[in-house]
Amino acid sequence: MNRDREPARPGHVPGTRPTAPPSEQPTRPLQRRQAPGPHGPGHSAPTQQVPAPQRPAPQGATAQRPPQRGWHAAPTEPIPTVVPEPGMDQAAEQALEQTQVIRPVAPGKPSLLRASGSMAIATLISRITGFLWKVMLAWMVGTGVVNDSFTVANNLPNSVFEFLIGGILTSVIVPVLVRAAKTDDDGGEAYVQRLLSLSVVVLGVGTVLSVVGASWLVWAYASGEDKGNPELATAFAYFLLPQIFFYGVSALVSAILQSKEIFSPPAWAPVVNNLVVIATIGVYAMLPGEIVIDPVRMTDAHLMTLGIGVTLGVVAQALIQLPALRHTGIRFRWRWGWDSRLSEFGGLALWMIAYVGISQLGLMAMSRAGTSAGAWAMYNIVWMLLQLPYGVIGFSVMTAILPRMSGAAADGDHKRVIDDLSLGNRLSAVTLLPISAVMTALGTPITLALLGFGESATDVGKIGIALTLSAFGVLPYAVTMMQMRVFYAMKDARTPTLIMVLMTVFKVPLSLLAANLETPLQVLCALSVINSVSFVLGWLVGEIWLRSRLGPLRSRRFMVTLGKTLLASAGGGLLAWLVALGVDAVMPGAAGPGTGWMQAVAGSAIGLVAIFGLMSLLRVSELQPAIGRLTGLLRRR
């Protein structure tokens, strides 16, 4: 990966740290400098007055502070490098050492744009392949009882994993590891090994208990009324619940790599998982006959193929990241004993467990409502479509920005935390709102293009309507997740838990009411809208809490960007809808996947071009870095 560097300066030998010539030696007191953290040079501890030695430094050009990574380049200023002079006593030499960087200067790290861009490519492929295998499954078995039962069972490993340590690994562990790497002499390796040892034991015990209690877990998430089939879901669960352990291993390794700002292996690992599952569904399609649900048999070839194949995908996702972990120099070894910081981590973990447990109450209520109406598989397809733009763009930005934000929080630099939060929210707005507008305008054509085949074709209209009604929740979801990461970076897991309490209190009673609606379409649309509105609520509450903690959040700049983007997105979304109507007028009565593809592709292309064109006319400044980088790539070609 190429990195942007400053041009060579006269008298500067590449690979060395230049020093100031005698004429430029400072007369002011020297500042104590620390090794650059995740934000690069420029974020140091308060100054410390020490006597500057009088020995002139070797000839060379003035050292310049390199610009900060990302899009916040700061002006440069001379930074002298001093050396002890012969005969200096020990006390003076120790005082001098305190003014210099003791640890080696970290190499340049990729900018936020470059890091999030490379992850976005991997995540895009991951989301596409993940959606593809779910669509393939819908083609094979439809969106009825078999798919509902598989979906319930396949969600169980994620739910149990999140409750055990998943929420901790994906939220609070990266800031903790960043702090350990900055403060420990071994770069945090011993701390990582203790976490790994403890986590492996917790995962192993949790996996065994979950398999033993599979039927109780299914009862909690699935309704046996009307369209539900708990027996089939339980049979799937026995094959799928071992995923818990491998999800944990994958998340542990991913968190360690991300704390060291290594993003590619964790981003590409889910692609391997999805490819294994796609191959599994291919094998399933070649099996003669259909899955037998009355009575349910554990030896059914279709049941075993889906259960074992999908679990092998998670195994591959975990194993594919291990070579990258070894490349960091960290080796797994059992390390017991208690580190005092594990107590602090344990406090965060307890709040995180509470967070996951509360969120699971909301998921249980929605799952039981969906399965009772035969709409749970359809709801999951809608939710997966809504997560697709966030997973490709919002999550990539958040993952790249989290180590920087954690480093700033560790230094007590709240201004930098606010800057990173504002940047992440603005980038999410200018990239996710246009996609949300297109989804609102083209909900039915999109689902017709993707699901208008095989057994799933009958439910296309229902899914399309639900997607149109709930697409507004894409940006609130991304902003809420970003706000949660700010609290975790500040070692606060309590506030996100309280926010989740409010969101769940909103979700549960409304989901239970939705279960009493008359048709699957009504239940599906109600659940989709309830979920999206809950993230709007989370966004507003999180904003209030962050303001009370950090002060002004540069909200004015964000609201200006949001307003301009919303105006452009509304215009482009309307144009996309008109294009879809035009295609339908040209091809009357030709409803089918082909028509859906033409409407989706033409409407999306014209609508997005119009949106970004209007945003450019409205001078949305956040577009400029992306446009400049794209222009540079085209010029090099």
XYZ file of C-alpha atoms in Angstrom, residues 14 44 54 105 108 111 113 124 191 195 209 225 227 239 275 278 307 319 428 477 487 496 504 523 549 559-560 575 608:
29
model
C 15.829 9.303 3.941
C 1.276 14.901 23.589
C 23.810 23.614 24.974
C 8.449 6.346 16.051
C 2.990 6.085 8.926
C -5.413 7.709 6.303
C -10.112 7.561 3.718
C -19.115 -4.758 -0.082
C -2.588 -8.688 28.499
C -7.848 -12.100 27.591
C -24.393 -25.307 27.598
C -48.480 -20.767 16.820
C -46.673 -20.662 10.961
C -25.953 -28.274 14.099
C -18.394 -18.626 -0.111
C -22.877 -20.632 -1.091
C -26.520 -27.300 9.367
C -9.104 -19.861 10.779
C -22.095 8.592 7.048
C -28.643 3.233 12.772
C -18.837 6.019 24.950
C -24.940 2.700 25.961
C -36.034 -1.814 24.083
C -46.816 -7.601 10.808
C -20.411 14.662 28.694
C -26.795 19.753 10.500
C -25.704 21.893 7.547
C -36.209 11.193 -10.012
C -27.578 8.610 -7.446
